[in-house]
Coordinates of C-alpha atoms in Angstrom, one line a residue:
Chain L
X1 CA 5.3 -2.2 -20.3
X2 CA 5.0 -4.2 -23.1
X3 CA 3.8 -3.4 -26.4
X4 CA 3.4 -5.1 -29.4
X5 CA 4.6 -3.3 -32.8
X6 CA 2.1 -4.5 -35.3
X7 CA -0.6 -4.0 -33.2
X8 CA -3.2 -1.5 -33.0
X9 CA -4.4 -0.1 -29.7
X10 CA -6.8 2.1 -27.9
X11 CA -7.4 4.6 -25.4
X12 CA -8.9 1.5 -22.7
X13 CA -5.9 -0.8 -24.0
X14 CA -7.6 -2.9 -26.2
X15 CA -5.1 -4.4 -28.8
X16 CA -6.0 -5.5 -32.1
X17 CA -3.9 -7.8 -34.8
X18 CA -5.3 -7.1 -38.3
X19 CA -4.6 -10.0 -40.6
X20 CA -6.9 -9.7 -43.9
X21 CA -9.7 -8.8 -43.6
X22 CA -9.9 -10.7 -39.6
X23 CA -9.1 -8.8 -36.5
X24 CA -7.9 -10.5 -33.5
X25 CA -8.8 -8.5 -29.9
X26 CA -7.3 -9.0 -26.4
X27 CA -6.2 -6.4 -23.6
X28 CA -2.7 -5.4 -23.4
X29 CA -0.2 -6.1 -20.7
X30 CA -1.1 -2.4 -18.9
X31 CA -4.5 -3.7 -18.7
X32 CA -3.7 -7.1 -17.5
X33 CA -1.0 -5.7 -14.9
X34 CA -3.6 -3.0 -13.9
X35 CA -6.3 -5.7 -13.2
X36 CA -4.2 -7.9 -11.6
X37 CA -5.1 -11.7 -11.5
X38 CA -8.3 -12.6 -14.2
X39 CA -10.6 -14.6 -12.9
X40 CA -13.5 -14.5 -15.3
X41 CA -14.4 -13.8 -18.6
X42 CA -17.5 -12.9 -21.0
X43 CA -17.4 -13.0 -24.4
X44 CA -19.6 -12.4 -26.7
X45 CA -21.6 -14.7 -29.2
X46 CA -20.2 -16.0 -32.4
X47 CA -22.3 -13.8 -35.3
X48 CA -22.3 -11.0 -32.8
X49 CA -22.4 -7.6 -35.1
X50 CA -20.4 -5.1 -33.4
X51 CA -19.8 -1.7 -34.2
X52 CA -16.6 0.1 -33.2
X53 CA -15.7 1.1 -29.4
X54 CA -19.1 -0.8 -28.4
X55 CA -18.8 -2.9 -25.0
X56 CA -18.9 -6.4 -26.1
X57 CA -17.0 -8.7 -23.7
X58 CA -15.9 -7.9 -20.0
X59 CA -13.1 -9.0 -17.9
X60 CA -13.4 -9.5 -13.9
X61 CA -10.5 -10.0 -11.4
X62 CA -10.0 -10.6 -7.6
X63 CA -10.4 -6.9 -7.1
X64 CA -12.8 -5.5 -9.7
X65 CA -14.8 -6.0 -13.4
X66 CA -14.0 -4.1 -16.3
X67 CA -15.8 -3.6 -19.4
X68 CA -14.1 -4.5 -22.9
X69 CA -14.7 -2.2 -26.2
X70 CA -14.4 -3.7 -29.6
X71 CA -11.5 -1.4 -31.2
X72 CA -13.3 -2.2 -34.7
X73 CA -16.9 -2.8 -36.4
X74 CA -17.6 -6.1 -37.4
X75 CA -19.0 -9.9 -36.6
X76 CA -17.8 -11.8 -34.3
X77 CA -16.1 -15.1 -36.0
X78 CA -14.9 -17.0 -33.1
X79 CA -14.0 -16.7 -29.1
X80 CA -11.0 -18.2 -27.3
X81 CA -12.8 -21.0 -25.5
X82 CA -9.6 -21.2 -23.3
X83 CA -10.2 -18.3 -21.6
X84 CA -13.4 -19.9 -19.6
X85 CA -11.5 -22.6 -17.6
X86 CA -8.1 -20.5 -18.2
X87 CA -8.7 -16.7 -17.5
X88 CA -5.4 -16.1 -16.1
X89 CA -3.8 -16.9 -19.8
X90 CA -4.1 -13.4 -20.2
X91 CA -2.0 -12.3 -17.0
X92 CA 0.1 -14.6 -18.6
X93 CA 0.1 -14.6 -22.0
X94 CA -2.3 -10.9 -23.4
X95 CA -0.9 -10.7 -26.7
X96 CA -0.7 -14.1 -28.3
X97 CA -2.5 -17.1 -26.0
X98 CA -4.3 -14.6 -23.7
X99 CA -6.9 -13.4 -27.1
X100 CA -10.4 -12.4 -26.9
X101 CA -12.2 -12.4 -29.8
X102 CA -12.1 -12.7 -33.5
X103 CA -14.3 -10.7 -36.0
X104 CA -14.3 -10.1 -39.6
X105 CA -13.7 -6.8 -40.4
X106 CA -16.8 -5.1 -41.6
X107 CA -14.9 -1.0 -42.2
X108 CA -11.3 -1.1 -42.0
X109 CA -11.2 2.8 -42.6
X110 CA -12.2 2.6 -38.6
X111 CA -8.4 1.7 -38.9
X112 CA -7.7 5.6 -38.0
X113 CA -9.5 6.1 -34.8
X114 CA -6.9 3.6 -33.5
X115 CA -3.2 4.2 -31.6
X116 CA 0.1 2.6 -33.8
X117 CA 2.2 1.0 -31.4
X118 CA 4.4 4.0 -31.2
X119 CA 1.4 6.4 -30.4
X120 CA 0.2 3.9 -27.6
X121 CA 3.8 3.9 -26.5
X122 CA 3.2 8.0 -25.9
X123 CA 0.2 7.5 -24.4
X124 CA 1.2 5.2 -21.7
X125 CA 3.9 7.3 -20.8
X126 CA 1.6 10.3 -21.1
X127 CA -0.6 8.2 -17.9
X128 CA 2.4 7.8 -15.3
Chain B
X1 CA 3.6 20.3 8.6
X2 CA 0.6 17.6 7.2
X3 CA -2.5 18.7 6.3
X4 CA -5.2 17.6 7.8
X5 CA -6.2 15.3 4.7
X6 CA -2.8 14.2 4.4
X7 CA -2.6 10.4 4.4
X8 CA -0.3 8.4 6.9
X9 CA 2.2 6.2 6.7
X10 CA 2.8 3.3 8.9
X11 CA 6.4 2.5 10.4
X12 CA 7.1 0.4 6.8
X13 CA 5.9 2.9 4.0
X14 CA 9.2 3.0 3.0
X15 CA 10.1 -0.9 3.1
X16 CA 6.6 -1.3 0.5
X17 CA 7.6 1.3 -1.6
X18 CA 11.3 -0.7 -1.9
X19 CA 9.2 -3.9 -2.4
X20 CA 7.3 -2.4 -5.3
X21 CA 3.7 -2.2 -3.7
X22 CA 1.3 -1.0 -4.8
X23 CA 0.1 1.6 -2.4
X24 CA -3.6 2.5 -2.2
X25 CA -5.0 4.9 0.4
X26 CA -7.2 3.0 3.2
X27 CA -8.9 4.5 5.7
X28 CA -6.5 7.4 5.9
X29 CA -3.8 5.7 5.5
X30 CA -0.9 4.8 2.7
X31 CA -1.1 1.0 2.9
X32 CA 0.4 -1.7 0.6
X33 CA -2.9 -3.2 -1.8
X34 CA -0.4 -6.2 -3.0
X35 CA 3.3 -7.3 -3.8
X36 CA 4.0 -9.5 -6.2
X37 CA 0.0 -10.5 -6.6
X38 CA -3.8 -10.8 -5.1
X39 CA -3.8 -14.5 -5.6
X40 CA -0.3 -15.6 -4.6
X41 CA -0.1 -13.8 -1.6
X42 CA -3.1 -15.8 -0.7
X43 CA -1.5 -18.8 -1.5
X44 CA 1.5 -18.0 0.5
X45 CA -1.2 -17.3 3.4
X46 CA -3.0 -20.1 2.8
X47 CA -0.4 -22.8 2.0
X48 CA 3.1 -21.7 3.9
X49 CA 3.5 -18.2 5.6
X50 CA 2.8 -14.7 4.6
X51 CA 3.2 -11.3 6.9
X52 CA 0.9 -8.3 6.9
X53 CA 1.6 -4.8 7.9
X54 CA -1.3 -3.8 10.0
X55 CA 0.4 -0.8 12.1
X56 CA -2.1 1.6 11.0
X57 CA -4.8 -0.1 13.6
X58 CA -5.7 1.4 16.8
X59 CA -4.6 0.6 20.1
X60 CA -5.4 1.9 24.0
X61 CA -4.1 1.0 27.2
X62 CA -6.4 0.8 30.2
X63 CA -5.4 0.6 33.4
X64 CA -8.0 -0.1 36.0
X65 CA -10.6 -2.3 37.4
X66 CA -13.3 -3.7 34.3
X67 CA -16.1 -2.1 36.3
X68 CA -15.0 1.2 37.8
X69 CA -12.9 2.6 34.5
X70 CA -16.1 2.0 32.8
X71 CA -14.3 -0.3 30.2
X72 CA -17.0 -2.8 30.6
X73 CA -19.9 -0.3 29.6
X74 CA -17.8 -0.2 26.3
X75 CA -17.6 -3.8 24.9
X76 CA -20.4 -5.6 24.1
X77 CA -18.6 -8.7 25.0
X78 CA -18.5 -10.3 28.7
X79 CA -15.0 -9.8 29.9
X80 CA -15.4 -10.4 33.8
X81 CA -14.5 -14.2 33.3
X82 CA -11.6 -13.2 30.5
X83 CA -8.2 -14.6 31.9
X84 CA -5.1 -13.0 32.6
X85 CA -3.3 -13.6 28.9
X86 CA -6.4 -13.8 26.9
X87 CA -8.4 -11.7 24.4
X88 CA -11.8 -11.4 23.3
X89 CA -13.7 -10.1 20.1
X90 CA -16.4 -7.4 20.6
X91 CA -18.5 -4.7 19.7
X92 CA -18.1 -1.0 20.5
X93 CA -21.6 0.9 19.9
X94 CA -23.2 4.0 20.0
X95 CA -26.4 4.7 22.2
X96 CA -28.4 3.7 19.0
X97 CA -27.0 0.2 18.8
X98 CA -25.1 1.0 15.6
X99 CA -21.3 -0.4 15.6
X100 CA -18.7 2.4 16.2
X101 CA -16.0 -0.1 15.6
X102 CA -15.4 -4.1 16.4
X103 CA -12.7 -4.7 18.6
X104 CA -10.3 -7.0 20.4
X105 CA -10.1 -6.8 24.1
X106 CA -6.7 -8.2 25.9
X107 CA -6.3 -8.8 29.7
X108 CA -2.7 -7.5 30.0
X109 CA -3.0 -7.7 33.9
X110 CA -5.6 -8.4 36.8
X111 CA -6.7 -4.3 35.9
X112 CA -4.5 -3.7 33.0
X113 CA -6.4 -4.1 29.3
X114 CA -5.3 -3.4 26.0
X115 CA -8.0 -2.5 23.1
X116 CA -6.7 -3.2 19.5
X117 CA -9.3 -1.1 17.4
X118 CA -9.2 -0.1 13.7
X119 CA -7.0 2.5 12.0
X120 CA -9.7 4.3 10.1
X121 CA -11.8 4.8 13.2
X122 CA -9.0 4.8 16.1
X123 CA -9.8 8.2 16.4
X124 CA -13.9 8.3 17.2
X125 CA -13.4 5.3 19.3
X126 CA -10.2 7.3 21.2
X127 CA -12.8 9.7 21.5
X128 CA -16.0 7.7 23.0
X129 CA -13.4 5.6 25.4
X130 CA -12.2 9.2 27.0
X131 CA -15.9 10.5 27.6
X132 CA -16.5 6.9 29.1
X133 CA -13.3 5.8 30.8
X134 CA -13.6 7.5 34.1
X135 CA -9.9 8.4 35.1
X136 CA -8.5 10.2 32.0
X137 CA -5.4 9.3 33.2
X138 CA -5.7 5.5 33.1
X139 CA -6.7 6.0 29.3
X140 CA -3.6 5.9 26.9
X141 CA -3.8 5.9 23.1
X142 CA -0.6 4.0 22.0
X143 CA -1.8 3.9 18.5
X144 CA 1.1 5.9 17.1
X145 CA 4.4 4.5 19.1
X146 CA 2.7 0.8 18.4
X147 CA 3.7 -1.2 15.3
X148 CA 1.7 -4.6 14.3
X149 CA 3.1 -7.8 12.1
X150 CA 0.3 -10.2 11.0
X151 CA 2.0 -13.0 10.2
X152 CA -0.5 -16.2 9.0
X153 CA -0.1 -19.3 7.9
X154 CA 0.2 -23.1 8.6
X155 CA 3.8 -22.1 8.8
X156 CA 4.0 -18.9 10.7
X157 CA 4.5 -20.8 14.0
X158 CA 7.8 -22.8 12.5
X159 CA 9.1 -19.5 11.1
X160 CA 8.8 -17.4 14.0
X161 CA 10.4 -20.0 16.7
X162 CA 13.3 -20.0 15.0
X163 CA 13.5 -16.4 16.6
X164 CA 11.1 -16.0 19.2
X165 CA 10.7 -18.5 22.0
X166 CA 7.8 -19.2 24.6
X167 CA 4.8 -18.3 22.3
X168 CA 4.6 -22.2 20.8
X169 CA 1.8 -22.8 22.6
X170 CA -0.8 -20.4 22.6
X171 CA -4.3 -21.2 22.2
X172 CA -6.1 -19.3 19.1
X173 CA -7.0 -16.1 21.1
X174 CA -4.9 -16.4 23.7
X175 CA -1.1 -14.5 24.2
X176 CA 1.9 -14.3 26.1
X177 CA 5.0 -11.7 26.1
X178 CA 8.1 -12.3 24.3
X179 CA 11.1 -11.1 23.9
X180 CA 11.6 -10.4 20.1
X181 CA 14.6 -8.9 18.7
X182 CA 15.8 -7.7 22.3
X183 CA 12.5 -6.0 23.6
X184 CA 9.3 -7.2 25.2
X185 CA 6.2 -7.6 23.1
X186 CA 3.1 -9.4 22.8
X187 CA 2.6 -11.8 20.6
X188 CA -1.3 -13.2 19.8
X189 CA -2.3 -16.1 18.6
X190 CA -5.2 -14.0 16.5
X191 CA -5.7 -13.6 12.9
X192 CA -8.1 -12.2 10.3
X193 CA -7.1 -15.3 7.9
X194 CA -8.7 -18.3 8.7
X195 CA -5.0 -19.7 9.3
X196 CA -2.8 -20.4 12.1
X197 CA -1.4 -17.4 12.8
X198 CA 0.0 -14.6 15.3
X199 CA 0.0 -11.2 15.7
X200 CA 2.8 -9.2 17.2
X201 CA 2.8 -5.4 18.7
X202 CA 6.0 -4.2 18.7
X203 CA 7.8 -0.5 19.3
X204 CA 6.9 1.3 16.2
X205 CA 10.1 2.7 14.9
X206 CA 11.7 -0.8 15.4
X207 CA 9.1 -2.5 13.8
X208 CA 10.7 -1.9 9.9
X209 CA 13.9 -4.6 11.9
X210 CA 10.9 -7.2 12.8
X211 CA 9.5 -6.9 9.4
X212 CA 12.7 -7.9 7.7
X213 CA 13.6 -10.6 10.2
X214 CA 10.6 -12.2 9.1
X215 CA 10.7 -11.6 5.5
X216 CA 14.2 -13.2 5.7
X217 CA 13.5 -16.2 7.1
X218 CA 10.9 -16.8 3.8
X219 CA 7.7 -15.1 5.1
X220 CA 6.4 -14.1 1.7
X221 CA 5.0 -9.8 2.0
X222 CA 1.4 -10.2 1.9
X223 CA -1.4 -6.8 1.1
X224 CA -4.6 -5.8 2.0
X225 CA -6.0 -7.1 -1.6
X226 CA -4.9 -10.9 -0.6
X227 CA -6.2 -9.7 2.8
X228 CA -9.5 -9.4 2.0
X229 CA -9.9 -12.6 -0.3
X230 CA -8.7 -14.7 3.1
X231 CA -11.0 -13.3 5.6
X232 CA -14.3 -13.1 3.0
X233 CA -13.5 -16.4 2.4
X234 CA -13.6 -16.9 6.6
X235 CA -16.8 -15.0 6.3
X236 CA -15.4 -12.2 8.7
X237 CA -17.0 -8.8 9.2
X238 CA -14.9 -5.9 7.9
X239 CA -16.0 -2.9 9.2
X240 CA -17.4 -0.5 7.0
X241 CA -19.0 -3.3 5.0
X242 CA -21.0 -5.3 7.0
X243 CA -21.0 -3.0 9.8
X244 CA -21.1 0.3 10.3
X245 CA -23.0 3.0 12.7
X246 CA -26.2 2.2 10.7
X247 CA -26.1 -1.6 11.3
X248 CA -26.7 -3.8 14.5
X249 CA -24.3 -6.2 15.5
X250 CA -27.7 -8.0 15.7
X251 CA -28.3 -7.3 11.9
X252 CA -24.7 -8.3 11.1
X253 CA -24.8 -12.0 13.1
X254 CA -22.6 -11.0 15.7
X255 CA -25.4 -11.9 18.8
X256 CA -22.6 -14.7 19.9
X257 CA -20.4 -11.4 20.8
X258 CA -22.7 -9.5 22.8
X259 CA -23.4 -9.9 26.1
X260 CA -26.7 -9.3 27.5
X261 CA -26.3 -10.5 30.8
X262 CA -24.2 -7.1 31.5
X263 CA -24.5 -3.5 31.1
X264 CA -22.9 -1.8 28.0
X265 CA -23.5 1.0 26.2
X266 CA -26.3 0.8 23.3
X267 CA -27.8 -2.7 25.2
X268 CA -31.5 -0.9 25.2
X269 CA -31.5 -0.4 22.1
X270 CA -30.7 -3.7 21.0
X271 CA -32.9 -5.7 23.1
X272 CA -35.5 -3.6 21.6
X273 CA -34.4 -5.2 18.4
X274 CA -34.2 -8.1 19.7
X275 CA -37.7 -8.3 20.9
X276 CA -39.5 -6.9 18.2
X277 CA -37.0 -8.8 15.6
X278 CA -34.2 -7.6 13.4
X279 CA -35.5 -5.5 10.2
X280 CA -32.5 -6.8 8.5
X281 CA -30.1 -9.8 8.6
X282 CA -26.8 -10.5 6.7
X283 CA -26.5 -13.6 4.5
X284 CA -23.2 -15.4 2.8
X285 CA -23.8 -16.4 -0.7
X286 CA -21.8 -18.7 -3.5
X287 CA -21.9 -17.8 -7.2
X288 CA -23.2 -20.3 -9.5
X289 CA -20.0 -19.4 -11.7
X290 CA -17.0 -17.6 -11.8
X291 CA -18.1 -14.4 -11.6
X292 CA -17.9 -12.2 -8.7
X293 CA -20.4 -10.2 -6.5
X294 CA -19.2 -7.0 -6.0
X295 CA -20.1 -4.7 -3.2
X296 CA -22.8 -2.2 -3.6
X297 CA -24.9 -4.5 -5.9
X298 CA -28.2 -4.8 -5.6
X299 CA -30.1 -8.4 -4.1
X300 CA -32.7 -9.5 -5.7
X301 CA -35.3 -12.3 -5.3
X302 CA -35.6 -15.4 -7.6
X303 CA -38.9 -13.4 -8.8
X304 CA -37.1 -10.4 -9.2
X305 CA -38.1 -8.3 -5.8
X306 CA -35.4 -6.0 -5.0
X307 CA -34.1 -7.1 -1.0
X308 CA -31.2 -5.9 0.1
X309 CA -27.5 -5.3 -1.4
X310 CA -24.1 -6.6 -1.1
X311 CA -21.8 -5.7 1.3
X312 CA -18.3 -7.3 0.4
X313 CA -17.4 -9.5 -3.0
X314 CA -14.8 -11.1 -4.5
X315 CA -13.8 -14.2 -6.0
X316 CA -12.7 -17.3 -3.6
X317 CA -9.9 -18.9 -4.8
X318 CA -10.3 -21.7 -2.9
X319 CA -13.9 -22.6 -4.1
X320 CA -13.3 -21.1 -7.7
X321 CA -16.4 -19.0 -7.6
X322 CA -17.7 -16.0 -6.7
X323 CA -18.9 -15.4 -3.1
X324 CA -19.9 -12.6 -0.8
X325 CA -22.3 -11.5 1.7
X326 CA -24.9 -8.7 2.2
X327 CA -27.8 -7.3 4.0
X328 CA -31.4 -8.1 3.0
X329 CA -34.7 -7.8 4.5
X330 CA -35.7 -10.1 7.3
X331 CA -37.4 -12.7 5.9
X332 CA -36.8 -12.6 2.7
X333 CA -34.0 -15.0 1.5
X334 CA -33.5 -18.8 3.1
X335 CA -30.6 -21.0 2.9
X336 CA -30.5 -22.5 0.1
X337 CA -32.5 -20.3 -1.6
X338 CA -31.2 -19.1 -5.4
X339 CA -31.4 -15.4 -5.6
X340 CA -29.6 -12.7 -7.7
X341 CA -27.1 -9.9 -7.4
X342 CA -26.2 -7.4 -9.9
X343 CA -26.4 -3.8 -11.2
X344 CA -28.0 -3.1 -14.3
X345 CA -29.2 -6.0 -16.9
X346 CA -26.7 -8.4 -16.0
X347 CA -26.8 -10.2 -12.6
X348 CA -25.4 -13.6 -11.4
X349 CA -27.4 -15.9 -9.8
X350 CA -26.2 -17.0 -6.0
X351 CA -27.0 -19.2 -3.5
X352 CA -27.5 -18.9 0.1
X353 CA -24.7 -20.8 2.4
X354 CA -24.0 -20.6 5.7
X355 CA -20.4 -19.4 6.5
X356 CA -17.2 -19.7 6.7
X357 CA -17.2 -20.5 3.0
X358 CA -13.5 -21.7 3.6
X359 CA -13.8 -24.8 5.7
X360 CA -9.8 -25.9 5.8
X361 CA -8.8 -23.2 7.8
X362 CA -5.8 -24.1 10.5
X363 CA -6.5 -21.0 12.6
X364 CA -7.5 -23.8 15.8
X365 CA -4.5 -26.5 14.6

C-alpha cells in the first residue's frame, strides 16, 4: 500500500497535507482499494467549521457508503469540484488529484492525535 | 474434519485465491466478491465476455413422471407443456405461500428433470423435495459432484464455439448437451445478467480445466460484486432480498411464474392473497443523483410517512445513478411517484420506474 511521507494520517485513513496554516484532506489508497470503485461523493460547505475527527463528507461506492472524519479542526476553504462528475479520481489518483477538502487550520496542536507516515505504515501492517 | 460452521469452497477456491480475489463468505460459502474490480468486471459482462463461478448452487435429479414423483406439487410454475431440452423459472414455497427458494426447472428427458436451486438454501429445499418426491430413490442431490460456469456476454457465444460445438443455437432458456473438454454436459442458454449468455454444469473436480479454457480464450474472471450490479440493473429477484419465507411471490411480482391452473404446494394460501389483495408489493426505483440506495433503508413517502424499505441497492453503471427496489405497503407509492429512502437525516429522493432498469440487454439476441 501506498503511503505518502509528508502526510499525516488517521486511524479511518484519512490523509492530511499541512502546508501553512491550510490542510488539504483525502482518503488514502487502503481506503480507496478497500472501497473499491467511488461512485459518489459529499462534501461539505465552503465556511463549514469543523472540529477534529467530526464526520464531515462521505464517500459511497458500488458496494457500500462510508463516512469521512476531518483529521483536523478548522473551516472549510474550498472542495474539489472534480470529484462530483469525477469520483473515481480518487481510485485513481487519492493523494494528489483524488483530494477532498481544504480547511484553514484553526489548532494545529491537534497535529499530535494524528499518525506520521511511518506510524500509519505500522498500523496498516498491524490490520493484515 | 469441518465443523459444522465451516465455510465451503467450490471446485475453484484455489484458482480465485491465485487470481487475487477477494473472497467474502456467501451463503455458506467462500466465493470470489471481485477480481480486478466491481465496475470492470461489469463492463467485461456487459460489453465483451466475462465468466462466473457459480458451483456453490444447488442441483437435483428427478427421475420420474411430473405428476406421480410429486415434482409438479413443488414448482409453482406449469411444467406439463415444458419441452424435452427446455427450462423454466419458478417458485418453491412453503404451505404459507412464503418463497423457500426460486428455481430453475430443466426437462432432461420425457420423466427425467433437473432442478438448479441456490447454494445457501440447497439444503432446506433438498429437504422439502425428499418429504414430497414420492420414490426416494428417484431423488438425487448432485449438488456436490456438480460444477457451474456462468459465462455472459454479447461475446460468450463466439468464445465458447471455438471449443464447444452444437449449442449455437439455443433459444434463451432453452439447452442442449455437449461435449466439452471430452465429457457430456449441459450447456443453457440462461443467465442472471441481462446478457447473452450460457450456463454450463460440468463434473465438479474437472471444472477448475473448464474454467481456465475459458479464461484463456479472453473471458475476463468476473465476482459476485459485478454480479449483483448486472442483475439489479435487470431488475432480477435475489433471494434473500426480495424474497424470502416471509414474502409472496405475489408480494415480490412474480404472479407471471406461478401457475394457478395446477396444484402446488402453498397455492391456497396465495389465492387467498390474491383475493383479498396483496398487503405488500415490490417497486424499482432510480435515484435523482448519484447516490445509492442501500438495502435495509427505510421508504418513505413524499410527505414523509414511513412505507416500506429497501430490499437490494446499488449504483447502475449503466444509467449513472442510484437504483434499487423494495417492499412497501399496497397502495402507497405509484409510478412515477417521487419518494425517499434513507436512514437517519439524510435520505435521497427516488422515483418509481418500472423495471428492467437496463433496457440494452442482449440476453434474447
Amino acid at each position: 500500500m501506498e503511503v505518502m511521507e509528508d502526510y499525516f494520517y488517521t486511524k479511518e485513513h484519512e490523509w492530511v497535507r499541512i502546508e501553512d496554516n491550510i490542510a488539504i484532506v483525502g482518503i488514502s489508497e487502503y481506503a480507496q482499494s478497500a472501497l473499491g470503485d467511488i461512485t459518489f461523493v459529499e462534501l461539505p460547505e465552503v465556511g463549514l467549521e469543523i472540529e477534529q475527527f467530526e464526520q464531515f463528507a462521505s464517500v459511497e461506492s458500488v458496494k457500500a457508503a462510508s463516512d469521512i472524519y476531518c483529521p483536523l479542526s478548522g473551516v472549510v476553504i474550498e472542495v474539489n469540484e472534480e470529484l462530483s462528475d469525477s469520483p473515481d479520481l480518487i481510485n485513481r489518483d487519492c493523494y494528489e488529484k483524488g483530494w477532498m477538502v481544504k480547511i484553514e487550520i484553526s489548532n494545529l496542536e491537534d497535529k499530535v492525535n494524528l499518525m506520521t507516515s511511518t506510524e500509519y505504515q505500522k498500523f496498516l501492517e498491524s490490520l493484515e | 474434519m469441518l465443523s459444522e460452521t465451516a465455510l465451503k469452497q467450490t471446485p475453484l477456491y484455489h484458482e480465485h485465491v491465485r487470481l487475487n480475489a477477494k473472497i467474502v463468505p456467501f451463503g455458506g460459502w467462500e466465493m470470489p466478491l471481485q477480481y480486478e474490480g466491481i465496475l470492470a468486471e461489469y463492463n467485461s459482462t456487459r460489453r465483451d465476455v466475462a465468466v462466473f463461478d457459480t458451483s456453490h448452487m444447488g442441483e437435483f435429479l428427478i427421475e420420474g413422471d411430473l405428476q406421480e414423483s410429486g415434482l409438479d406439487r413443488l414448482v409453482t410454475q406449469r411444467l406439463s407443456d415444458l419441452a424435452v431440452g427446455a427450462c423454466r423459472y419458478g417458485a418453491l414455497l412453503k404451505e404459507d405461500g412464503g418463497v423457500l427458494d426460486d428455481l430453475i426447472v430443466y426437462r432432461l428427458a420425457q420423466a427425467k428433470w433437473m432442478v438448479v436451486v441456490n447454494g445457501a438454501t440447497m439444503q432446506k429445499d433438498s429437504e422439502q423435495f425428499m418429504r414430497i418426491v414420492t420414490a426416494k430413490d428417484k431423488f438425487t442431490n448432485i449438488s456436490f459432484s456438480t460444477g457451474k460456469l456462468d459465462i455472459q456476454g454479447p461475446k460468450s457465444r463466439d468464445l465458447l464455439s471455438r471449443f464447444i460445438k452444437g449449442f449455437e443455437k439455443l433459444t434463451f432458456y432453452t439447452f442442449a448437451e455437449c461435449e466439452v473438454l471430452g465429457t457430456k454436459a449441459i450447456v443453457s442458454r440462461t443467465g442472471y445478467t441481462g446478457e447473452l449468455g450460457y450456463e454450463i454444469y460440468f463434473p465438479w473436480e474437472r471444472t477448475p480445466e473448464l474454467w481456465n479454457k475459458i479464461l484463456s480464450l479472453g473471458a475476463k474472471p468476473a465476482g459476485l460484486g459485478s454480479r449483483d450490479v448486472l442483475r439489479l440493473e435487470m431488475g432480477y429477484s435475489l433471494y434473500g432480498h426480495e424474497i424470502d419465507e416471509n414474502i409472496s411471490p405475489l408480494e415480490a411480482g412474480l404472479e407471471r411464474f406461478v401457475d394457478f391452473d395446477k396444484d402446488f404446494i402453498g397455492k391456497a394460501k396465495l389465492l387467498k392473497e390474491k383475493k383479498e389483495g396483496s398487503k405488500r408489493h415490490l417497486i424499482a426505483f432510480v435515484s435523482l443523483s448519484r447516490r445509492s440506495p442501500r438495502s435495509g433503508f427505510k421508504i418513505y413517502s413524499s410527505d414523509g410517512q414511513e412505507i416500506g424499505v429497501v430490499t437490494s441497492g446499488t449504483f447502475s453503471p449503466a444509467l449513472e445513478k442510484g437504483i434499487g427496489l423494495g417492499l412497501v405497503n399496497a397502495g402507497c407509492a405509484k409510478k412515477d411517484e417521487k419518494i425517499f429512502v434513507g436512514e437517519g437525516s439524510g435520505s435521497i429522493e427516488v422515483a418509481i420506474t418500472p423495471r428492467p432498469f437496463y433496457k440494452k440487454g442482449t440476453f434474447r439476441n
